[in-house]
Short mmCIF file of C-alpha atoms and ligand atoms in Angstrom, two decimals:
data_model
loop_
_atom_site.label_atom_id
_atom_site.label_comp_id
_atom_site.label_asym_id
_atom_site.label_seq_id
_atom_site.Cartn_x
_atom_site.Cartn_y
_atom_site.Cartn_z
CA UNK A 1 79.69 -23.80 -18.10
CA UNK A 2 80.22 -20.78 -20.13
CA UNK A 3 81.59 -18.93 -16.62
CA UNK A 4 83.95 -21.50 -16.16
CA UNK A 5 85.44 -21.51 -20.22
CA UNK A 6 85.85 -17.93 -19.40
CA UNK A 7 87.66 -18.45 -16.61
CA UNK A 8 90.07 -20.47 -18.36
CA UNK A 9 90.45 -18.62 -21.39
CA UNK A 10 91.61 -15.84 -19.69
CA UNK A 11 94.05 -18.01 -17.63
CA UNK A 12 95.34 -19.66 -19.76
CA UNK A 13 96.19 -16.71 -21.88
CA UNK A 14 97.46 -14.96 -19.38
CA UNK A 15 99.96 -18.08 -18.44
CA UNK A 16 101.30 -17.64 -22.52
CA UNK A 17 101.66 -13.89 -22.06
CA UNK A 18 103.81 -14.34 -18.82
CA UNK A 19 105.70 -16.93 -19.90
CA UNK A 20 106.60 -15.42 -23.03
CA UNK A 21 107.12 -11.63 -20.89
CA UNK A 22 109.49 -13.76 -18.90
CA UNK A 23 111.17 -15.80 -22.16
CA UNK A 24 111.72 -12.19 -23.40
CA UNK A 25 112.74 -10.77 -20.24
CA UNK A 26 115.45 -13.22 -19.50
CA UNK A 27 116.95 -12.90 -23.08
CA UNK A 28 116.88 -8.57 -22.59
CA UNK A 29 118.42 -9.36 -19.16
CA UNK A 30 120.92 -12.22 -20.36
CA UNK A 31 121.86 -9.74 -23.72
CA UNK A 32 122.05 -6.85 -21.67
CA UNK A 33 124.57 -8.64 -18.73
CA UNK A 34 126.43 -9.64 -21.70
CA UNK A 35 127.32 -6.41 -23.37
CA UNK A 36 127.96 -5.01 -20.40
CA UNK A 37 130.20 -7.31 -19.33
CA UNK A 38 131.95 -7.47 -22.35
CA UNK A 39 132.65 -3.89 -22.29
CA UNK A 40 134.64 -4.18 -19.49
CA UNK A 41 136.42 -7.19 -20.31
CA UNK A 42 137.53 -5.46 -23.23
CA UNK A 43 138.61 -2.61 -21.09
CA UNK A 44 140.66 -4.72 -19.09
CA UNK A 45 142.20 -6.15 -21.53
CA UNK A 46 143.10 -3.31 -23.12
CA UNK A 47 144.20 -2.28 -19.87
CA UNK A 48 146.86 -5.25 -19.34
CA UNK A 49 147.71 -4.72 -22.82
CA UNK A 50 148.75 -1.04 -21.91
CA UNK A 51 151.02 -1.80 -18.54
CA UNK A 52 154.48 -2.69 -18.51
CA UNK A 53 156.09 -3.72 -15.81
CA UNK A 54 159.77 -2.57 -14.73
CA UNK A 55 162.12 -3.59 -12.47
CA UNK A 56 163.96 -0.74 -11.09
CA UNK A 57 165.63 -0.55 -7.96
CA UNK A 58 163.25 0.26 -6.03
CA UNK A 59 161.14 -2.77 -6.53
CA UNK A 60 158.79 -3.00 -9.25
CA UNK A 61 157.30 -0.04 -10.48
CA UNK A 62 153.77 -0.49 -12.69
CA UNK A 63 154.01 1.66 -15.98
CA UNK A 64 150.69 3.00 -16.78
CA UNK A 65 149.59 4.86 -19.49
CA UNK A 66 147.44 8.00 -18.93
CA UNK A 67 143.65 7.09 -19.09
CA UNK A 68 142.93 8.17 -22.76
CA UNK A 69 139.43 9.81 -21.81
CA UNK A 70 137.70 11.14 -18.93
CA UNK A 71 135.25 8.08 -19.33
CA UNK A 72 137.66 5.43 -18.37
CA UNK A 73 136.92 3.76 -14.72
CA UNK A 74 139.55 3.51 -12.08
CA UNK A 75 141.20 0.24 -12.20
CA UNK A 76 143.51 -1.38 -9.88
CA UNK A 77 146.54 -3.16 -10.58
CA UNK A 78 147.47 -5.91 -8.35
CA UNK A 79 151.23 -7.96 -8.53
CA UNK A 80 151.52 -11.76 -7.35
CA UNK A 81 154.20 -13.89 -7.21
CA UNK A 82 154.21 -17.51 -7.67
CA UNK A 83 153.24 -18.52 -4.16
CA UNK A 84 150.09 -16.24 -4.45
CA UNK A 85 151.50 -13.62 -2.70
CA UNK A 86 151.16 -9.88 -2.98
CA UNK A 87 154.13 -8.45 -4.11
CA UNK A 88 152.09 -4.76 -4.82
CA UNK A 89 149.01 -3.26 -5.50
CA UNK A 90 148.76 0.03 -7.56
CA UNK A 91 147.70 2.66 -6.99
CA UNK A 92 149.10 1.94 -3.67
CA UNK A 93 146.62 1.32 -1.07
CA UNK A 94 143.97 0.28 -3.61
CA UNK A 95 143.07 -2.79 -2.63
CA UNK A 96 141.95 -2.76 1.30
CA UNK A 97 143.66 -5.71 2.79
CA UNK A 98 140.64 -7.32 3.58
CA UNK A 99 140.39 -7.70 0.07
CA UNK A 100 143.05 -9.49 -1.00
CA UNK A 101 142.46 -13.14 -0.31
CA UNK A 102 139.46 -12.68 -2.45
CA UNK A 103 141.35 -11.74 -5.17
CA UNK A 104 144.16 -14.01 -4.48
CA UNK A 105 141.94 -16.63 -5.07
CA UNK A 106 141.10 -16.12 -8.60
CA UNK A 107 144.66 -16.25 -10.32
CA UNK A 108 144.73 -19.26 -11.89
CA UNK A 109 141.26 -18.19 -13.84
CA UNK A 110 142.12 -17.81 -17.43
CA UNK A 111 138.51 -15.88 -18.01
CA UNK A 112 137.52 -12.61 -16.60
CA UNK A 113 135.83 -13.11 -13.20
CA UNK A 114 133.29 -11.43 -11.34
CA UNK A 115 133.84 -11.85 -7.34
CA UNK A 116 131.94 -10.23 -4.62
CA UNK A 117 133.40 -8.85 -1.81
CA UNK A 118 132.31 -7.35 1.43
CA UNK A 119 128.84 -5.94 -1.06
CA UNK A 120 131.02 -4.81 -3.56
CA UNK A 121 131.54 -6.50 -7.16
CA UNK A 122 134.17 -6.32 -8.79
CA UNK A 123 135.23 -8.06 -12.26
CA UNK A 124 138.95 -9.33 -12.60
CA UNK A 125 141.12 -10.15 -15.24
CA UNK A 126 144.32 -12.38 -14.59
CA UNK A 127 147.25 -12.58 -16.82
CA UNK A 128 150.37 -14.66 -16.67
CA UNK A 129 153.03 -12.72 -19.00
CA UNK A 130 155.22 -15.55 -20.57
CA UNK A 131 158.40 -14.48 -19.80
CA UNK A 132 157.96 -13.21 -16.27
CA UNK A 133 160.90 -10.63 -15.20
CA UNK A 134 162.64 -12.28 -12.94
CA UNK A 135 165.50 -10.73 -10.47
CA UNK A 136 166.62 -12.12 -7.96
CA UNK A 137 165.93 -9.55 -5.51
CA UNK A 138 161.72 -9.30 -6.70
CA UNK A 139 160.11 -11.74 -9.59
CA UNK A 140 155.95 -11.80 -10.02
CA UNK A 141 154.21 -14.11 -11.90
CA UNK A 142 150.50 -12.62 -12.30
CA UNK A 143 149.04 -9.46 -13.21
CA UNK A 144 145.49 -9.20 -12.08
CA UNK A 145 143.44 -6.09 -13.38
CA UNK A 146 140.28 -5.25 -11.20
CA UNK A 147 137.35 -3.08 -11.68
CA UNK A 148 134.55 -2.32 -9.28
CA UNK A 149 131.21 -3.08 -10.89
CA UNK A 150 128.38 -1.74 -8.80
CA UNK A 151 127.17 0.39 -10.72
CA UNK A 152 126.69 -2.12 -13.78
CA UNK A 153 125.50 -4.72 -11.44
CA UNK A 154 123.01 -2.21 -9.90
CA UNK A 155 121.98 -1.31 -13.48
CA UNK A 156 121.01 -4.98 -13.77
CA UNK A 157 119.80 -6.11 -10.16
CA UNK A 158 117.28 -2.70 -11.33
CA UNK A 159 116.37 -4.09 -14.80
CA UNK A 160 115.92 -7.51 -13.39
CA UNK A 161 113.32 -6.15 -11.12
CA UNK A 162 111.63 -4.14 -13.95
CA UNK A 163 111.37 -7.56 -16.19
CA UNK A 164 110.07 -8.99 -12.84
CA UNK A 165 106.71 -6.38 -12.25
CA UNK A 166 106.81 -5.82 -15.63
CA UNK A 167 105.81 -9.82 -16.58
CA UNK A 168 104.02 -9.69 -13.06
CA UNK A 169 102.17 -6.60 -14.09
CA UNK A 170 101.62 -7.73 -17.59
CA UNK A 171 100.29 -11.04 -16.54
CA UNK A 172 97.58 -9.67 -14.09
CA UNK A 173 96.72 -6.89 -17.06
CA UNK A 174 96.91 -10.35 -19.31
CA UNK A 175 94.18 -11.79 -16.99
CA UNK A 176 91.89 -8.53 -16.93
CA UNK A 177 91.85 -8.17 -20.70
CA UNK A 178 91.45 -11.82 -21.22
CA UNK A 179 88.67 -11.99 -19.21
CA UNK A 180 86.54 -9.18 -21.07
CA UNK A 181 87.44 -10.88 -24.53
CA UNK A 182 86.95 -14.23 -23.54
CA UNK A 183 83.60 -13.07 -22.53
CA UNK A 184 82.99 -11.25 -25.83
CA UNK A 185 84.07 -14.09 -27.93
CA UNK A 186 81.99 -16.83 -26.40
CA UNK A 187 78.66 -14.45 -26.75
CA UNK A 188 78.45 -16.09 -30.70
CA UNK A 189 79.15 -19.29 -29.26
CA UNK A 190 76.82 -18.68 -26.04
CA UNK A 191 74.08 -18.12 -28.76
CA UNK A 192 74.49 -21.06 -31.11
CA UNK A 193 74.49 -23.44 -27.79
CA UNK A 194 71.38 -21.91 -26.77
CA UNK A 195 69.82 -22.02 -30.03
CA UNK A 196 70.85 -25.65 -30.32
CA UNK A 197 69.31 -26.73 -26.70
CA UNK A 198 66.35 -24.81 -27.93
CA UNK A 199 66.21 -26.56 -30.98
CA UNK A 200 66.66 -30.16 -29.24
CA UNK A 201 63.80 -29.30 -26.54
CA UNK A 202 61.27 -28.15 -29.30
CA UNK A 203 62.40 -31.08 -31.19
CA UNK A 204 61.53 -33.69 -27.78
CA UNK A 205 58.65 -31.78 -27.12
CA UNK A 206 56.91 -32.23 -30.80
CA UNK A 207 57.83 -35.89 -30.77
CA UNK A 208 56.37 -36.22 -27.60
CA UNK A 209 52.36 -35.73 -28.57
CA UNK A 210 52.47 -37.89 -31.33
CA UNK A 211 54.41 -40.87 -29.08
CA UNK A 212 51.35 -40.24 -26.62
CA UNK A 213 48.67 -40.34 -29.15
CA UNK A 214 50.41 -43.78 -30.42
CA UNK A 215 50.57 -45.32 -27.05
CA UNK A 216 47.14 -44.78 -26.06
CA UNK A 217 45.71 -46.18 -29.46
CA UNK A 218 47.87 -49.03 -28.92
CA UNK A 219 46.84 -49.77 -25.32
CA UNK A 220 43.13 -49.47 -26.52
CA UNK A 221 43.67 -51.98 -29.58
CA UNK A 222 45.05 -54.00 -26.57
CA UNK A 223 42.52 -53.84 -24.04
CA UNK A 224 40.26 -55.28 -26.89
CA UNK A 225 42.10 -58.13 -28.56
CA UNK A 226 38.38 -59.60 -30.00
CA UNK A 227 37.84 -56.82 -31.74
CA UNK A 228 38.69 -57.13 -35.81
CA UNK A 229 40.78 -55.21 -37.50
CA UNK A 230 37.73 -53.49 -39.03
CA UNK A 231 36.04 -52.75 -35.88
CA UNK A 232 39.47 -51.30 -34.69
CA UNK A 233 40.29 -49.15 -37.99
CA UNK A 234 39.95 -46.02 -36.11
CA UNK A 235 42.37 -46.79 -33.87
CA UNK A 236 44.71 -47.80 -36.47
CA UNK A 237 44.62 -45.27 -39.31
CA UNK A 238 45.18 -42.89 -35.94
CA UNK A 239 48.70 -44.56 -35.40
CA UNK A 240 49.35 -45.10 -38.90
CA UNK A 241 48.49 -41.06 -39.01
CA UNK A 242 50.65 -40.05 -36.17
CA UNK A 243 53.83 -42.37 -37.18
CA UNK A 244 53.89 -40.79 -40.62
CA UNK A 245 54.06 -37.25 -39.06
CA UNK A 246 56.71 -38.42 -36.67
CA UNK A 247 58.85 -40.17 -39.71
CA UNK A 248 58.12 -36.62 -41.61
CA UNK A 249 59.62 -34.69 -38.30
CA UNK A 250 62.63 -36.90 -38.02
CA UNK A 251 63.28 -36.50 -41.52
CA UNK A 252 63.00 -33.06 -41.14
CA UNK A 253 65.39 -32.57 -38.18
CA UNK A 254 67.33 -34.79 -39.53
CA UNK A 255 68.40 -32.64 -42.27
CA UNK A 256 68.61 -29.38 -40.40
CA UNK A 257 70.89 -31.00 -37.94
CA UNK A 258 73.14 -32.35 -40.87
CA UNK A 259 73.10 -28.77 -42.87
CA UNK A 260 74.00 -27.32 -39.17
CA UNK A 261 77.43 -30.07 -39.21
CA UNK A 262 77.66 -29.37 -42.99
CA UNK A 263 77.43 -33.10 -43.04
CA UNK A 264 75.00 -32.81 -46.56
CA UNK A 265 77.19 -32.80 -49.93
CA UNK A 266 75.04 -31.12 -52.86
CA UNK A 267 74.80 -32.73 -55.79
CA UNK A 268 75.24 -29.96 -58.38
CA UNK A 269 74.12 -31.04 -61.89
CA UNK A 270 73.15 -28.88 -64.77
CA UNK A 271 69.60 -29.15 -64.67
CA UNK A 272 66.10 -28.07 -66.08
CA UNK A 273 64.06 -25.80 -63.39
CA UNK A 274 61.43 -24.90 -65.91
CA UNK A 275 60.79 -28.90 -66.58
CA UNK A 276 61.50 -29.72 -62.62
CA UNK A 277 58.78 -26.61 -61.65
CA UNK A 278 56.35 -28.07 -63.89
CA UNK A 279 56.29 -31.53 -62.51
CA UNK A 280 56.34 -30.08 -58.92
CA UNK A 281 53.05 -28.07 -59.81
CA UNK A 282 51.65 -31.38 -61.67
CA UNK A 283 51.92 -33.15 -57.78
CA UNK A 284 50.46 -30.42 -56.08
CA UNK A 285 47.10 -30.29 -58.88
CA UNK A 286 44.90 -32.67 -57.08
CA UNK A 287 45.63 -31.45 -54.06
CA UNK A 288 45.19 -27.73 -54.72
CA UNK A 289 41.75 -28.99 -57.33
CA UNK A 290 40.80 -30.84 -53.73
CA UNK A 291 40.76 -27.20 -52.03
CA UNK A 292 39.30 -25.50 -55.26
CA UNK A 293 41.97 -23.57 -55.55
CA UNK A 294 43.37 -22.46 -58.80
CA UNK A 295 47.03 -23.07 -59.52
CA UNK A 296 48.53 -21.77 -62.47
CA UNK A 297 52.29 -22.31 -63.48
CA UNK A 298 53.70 -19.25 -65.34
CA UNK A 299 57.34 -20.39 -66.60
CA UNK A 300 59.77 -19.75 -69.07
CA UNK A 301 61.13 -22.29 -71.26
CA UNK A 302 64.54 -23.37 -71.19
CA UNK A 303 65.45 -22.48 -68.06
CA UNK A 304 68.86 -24.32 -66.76
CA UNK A 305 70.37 -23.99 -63.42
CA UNK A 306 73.65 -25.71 -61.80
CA UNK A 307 71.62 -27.35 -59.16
CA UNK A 308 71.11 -30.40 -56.63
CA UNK A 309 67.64 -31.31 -58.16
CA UNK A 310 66.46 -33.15 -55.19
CA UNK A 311 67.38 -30.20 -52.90
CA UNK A 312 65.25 -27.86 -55.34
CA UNK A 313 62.44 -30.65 -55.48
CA UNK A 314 62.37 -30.00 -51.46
CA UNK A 315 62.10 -26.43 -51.87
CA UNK A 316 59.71 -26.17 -54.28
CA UNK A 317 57.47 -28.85 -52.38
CA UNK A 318 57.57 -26.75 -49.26
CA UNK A 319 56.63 -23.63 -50.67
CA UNK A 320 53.51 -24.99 -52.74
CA UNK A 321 52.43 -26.85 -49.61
CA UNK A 322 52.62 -23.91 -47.65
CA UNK A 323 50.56 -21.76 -50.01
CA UNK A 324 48.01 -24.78 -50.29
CA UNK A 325 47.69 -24.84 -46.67
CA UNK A 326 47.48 -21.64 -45.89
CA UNK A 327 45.60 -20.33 -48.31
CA UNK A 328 41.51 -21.21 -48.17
CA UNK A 329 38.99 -22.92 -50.69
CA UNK A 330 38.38 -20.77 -53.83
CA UNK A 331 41.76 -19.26 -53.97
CA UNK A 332 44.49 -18.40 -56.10
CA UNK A 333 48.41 -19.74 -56.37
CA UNK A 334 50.64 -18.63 -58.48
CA UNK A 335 54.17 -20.16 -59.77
CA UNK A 336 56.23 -18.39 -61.84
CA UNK A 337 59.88 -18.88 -63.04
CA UNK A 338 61.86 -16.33 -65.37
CA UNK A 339 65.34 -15.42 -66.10
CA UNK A 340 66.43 -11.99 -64.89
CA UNK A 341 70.03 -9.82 -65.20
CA UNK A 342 71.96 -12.13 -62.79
CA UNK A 343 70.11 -15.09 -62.91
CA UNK A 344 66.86 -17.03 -62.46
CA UNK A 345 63.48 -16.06 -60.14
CA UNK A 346 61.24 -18.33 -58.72
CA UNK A 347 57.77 -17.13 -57.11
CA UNK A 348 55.24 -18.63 -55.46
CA UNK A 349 52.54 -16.18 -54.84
CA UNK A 350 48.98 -17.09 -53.04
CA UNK A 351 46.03 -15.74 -52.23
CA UNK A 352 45.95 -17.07 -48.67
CA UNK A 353 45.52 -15.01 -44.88
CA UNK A 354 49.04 -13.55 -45.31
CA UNK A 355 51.64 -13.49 -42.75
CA UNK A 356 50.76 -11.06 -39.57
CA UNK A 357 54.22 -8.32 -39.99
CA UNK A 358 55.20 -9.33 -36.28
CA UNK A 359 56.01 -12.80 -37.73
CA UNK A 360 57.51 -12.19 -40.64
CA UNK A 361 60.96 -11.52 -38.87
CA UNK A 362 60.70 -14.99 -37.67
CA UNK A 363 58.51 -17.60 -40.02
CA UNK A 364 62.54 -19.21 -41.59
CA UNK A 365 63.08 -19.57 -37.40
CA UNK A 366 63.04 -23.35 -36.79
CA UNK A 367 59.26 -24.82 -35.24
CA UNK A 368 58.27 -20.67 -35.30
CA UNK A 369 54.40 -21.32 -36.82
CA UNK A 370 52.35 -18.20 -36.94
CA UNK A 371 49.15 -18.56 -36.00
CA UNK A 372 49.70 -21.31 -33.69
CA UNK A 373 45.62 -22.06 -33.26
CA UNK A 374 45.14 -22.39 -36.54
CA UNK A 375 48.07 -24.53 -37.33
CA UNK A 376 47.75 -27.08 -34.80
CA UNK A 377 44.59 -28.24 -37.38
CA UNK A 378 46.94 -28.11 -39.84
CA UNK A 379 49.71 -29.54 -38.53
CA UNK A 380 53.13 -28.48 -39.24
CA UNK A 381 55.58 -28.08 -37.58
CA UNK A 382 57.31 -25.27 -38.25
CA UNK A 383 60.24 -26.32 -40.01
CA UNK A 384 59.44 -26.36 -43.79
CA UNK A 385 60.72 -22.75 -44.36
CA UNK A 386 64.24 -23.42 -42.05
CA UNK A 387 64.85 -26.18 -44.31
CA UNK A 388 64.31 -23.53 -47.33
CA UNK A 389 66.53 -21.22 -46.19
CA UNK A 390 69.23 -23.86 -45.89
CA UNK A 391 68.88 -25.22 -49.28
CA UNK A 392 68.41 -21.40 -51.17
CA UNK A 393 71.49 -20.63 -49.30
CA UNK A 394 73.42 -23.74 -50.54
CA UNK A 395 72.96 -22.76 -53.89
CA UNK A 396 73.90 -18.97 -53.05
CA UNK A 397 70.46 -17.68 -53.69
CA UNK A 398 68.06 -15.56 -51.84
CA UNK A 399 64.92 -15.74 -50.37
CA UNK A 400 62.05 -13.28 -49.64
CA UNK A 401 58.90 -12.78 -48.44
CA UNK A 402 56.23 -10.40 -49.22
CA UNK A 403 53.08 -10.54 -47.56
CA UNK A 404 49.64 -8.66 -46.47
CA UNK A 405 47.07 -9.84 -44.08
CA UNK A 406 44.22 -11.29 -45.46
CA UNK A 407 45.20 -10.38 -48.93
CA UNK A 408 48.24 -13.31 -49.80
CA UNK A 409 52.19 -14.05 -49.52
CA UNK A 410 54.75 -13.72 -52.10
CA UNK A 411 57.69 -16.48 -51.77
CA UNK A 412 60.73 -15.09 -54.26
CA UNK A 413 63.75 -16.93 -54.74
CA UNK A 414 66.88 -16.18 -56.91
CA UNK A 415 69.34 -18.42 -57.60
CA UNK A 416 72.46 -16.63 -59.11
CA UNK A 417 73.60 -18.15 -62.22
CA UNK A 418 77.46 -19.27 -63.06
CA UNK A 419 78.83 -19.94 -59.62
CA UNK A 420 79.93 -23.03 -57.63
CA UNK A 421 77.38 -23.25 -54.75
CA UNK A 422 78.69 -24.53 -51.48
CA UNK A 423 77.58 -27.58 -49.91
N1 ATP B 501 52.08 -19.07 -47.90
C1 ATP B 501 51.90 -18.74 -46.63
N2 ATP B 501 50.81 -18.03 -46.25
C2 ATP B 501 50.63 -17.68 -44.97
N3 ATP B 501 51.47 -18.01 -43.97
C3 ATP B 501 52.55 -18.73 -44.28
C4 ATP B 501 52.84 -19.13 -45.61
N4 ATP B 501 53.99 -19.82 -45.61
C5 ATP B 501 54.40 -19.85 -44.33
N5 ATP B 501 53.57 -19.20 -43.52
C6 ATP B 501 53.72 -18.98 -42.07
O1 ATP B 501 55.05 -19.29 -41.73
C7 ATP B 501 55.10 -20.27 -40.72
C8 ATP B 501 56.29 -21.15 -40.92
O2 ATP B 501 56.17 -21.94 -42.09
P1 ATP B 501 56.87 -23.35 -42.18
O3 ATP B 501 56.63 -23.91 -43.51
O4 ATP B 501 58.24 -23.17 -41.71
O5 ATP B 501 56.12 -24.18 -41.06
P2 ATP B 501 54.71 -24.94 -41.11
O6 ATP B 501 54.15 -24.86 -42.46
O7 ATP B 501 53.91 -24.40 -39.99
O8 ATP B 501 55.14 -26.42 -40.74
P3 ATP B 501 55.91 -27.48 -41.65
O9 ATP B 501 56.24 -26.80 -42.94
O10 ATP B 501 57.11 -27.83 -40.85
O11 ATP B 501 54.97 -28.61 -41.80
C9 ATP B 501 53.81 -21.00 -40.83
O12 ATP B 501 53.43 -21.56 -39.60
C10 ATP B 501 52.86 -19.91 -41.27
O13 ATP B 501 52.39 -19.19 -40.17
MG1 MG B 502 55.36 -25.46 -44.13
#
């Protein structure tokens, strides 16, 4: 798939680069023909301007002024009458006869015109003067200026060859380059994609041992429809067990996948933390009493934050659970909350087995768990401290973790104080 994107990436940027090599090409070429052109249309002009014409009696004699500079081209002169007939051409013998019904049949052109004849160009400027001379013994009625243009029209037969290999060239270079970018810029997207289809097969694969465990209780309440609800409480606290895991899971992916579309709109309220930390450490009291572990809330008072309370609520919950479950009977948890130079610090420290250091890199990965043995009693999933990272990011803060085998993890969090968090 990603091959194929590739492929047309670089295409299709190469097609734009062409087309605009040739857009710029044909303007350079059309500008270029132009000036050049109207160079020597001037110069002909100029030219026509310059002759006279006199009758004498030998015939008609073609008064020419001296070429001002050494640059000027030689020009011919040719004389029709009205018929279209050659009366003269100057300098005699100019003109090759073969020539001449070329030229003779451009007169009536008001424009300069470019002919070609016999692999020759030449361009040709007609004039009618308005009184023609007329004798009775010789009267013409056009003047037609010529000047051989090879070399201008090799000049641009040449450059419209180099615009041709050049957008050729440029195109196939175009291809080439596009390629190797292409293939650098879909490496962030390559990743995300493959983080995503990782995330939605861990996310099958979790729901699918709780949907078994479900379906066999249920086909065993069914075998034995005498059997009372009583008799068949096992069964049922087991499904009741297993759906309220799976409705935590969804819940949980449900979010992540949201925060990934930035689907989830904070609510940011001024808001207590100190009075929001205390009630989150009043939940977790039985629990942690349950364990015989000691949980002790060390915060300042007065503590306000610009906040989406619920959001915090979620973080706080999934830290404390965390350092309840992973921390055994007898131990120690510690919450703490205290204004600092920037801003406010939350910590959650335990007592617990600590983090192993090859984990630590990973434990905010989504479904990483770190001592997978051990967990699967436990039962997470692996998602709480993904979902952390979201919502401390949200609200601009950080989050880090300090731990030592066997010895406990520190959670700290700081949330900077007077700036809009993103949603
Ligand atoms: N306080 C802690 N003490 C020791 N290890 C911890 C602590 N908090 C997190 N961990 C380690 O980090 C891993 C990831 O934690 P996380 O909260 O994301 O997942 P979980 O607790 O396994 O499952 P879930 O929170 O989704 O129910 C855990 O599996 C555990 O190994
Ligand atoms: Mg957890």
């Amino acid at each position: 798939m990603f091959q194929k994107t590739r492929v047309r990436l670089a295409l299709f940027n190469a097609a734009v680069l062409f087309f605009l090599l040739v857009l710029g090409g044909s303007a350079l070429f059309v500008y270029t023909k132009h000036r050049l052109y109207q160079g020597i249309d001037e110069d002909l002009a100029r030219r026509v301007a310059q002759q006279q014409v006199q009758i004498g009696r030998g015939g008609l004699k073609l008064v020419v002024r001296p070429p001002r500079g050494v640059d000027e081209a030689p020009v011919a002169t040719l004389i029709w009458d009205e018929r279209g007939a050659l009366i003269a051409s100057l300098p005699e013998g100019a003109v090759p006869d073969e020539f001449v019904d070329a030229f003779a049949k451009r007169l009536e052109a008001d424009e300069p015109q470019t002919l070609e004849v016999a692999g020759h160009s030449f361009r040709a400027l007609t004039v009618k003067p308005n009184r023609p001379p007329s004798l009775s013994q010789a009267s013409f009625a056009y003047l037609q200026i010529i000047r051989n243009v090879d070399a201008e029209q090799a000049v641009l037969s040449r450059l419209l060859i180099g615009i041709i290999a050049g957008s050729l060239l440029g195109a196939g270079l175009a291809v080439a380059a596009g390629f190797v970018l292409a293939g650098r810029a879909l490496v962030p997207i390559r990743a995300a994609w493959e983080k995503q289809q990782e995330f939605v097969a861990d996310a099958s694969h979790e729901l699918r041992t709780p949907l078994a465990v479900v379906r066999t209780h249920t086909e065993l309440l069914l075998r034995h429809p005498e059997r009372t609800v009583l008799e068949s409480s096992q069964q049922i606290s087991m499904i009741l067990k297993e759906t309220r895991r799976m409705s935590g899971l969804v819940a949980d992916l449900l979010t992540l996948a949201r925060s990934d579309s930035g689907q989830i709109e904070l609510r940011m309220e001024q808001m207590q933390i100190d009075r929001l930390l205390a009630e989150t450490a009043e939940q977790f009291e039985g629990l942690a009493e349950l364990k015989e572990i000691r949980l002790t809330a060390e915060i300042e008072p007065d503590l306000t934050l610009v906040a989406d309370e619920e959001r915090l609520r979620q973080l706080f919950v999934i830290l404390l659970d965390n350092a309840i479950k992973y921390t055994p009977e007898g131990g120690r948890i510690t919450l703490s909350c205290r204004r600092h130079a920037h801003g406010i610090e939350v910590s959650v420290t335990d007592t617990g087995h600590g983090i192993d250091p090859d984990d630590l890199p990973q434990i905010f990965d989504r479904f990483y768990r770190g001592d997978k043995a051990r967990h699967r009693q436990e039962g997470g999933y692996g998602l709480g401290l993904a979902i952390a990272k979201w919502i401390v990011e949200a609200h601009h803060g950080r989050i880090k973790v300090e731990s030592h085998l066997g010895q406990g993890t520190t959670f700290s969090i700081s949330f900077p104080q007077k700036k809009t968090p993103k949603g």
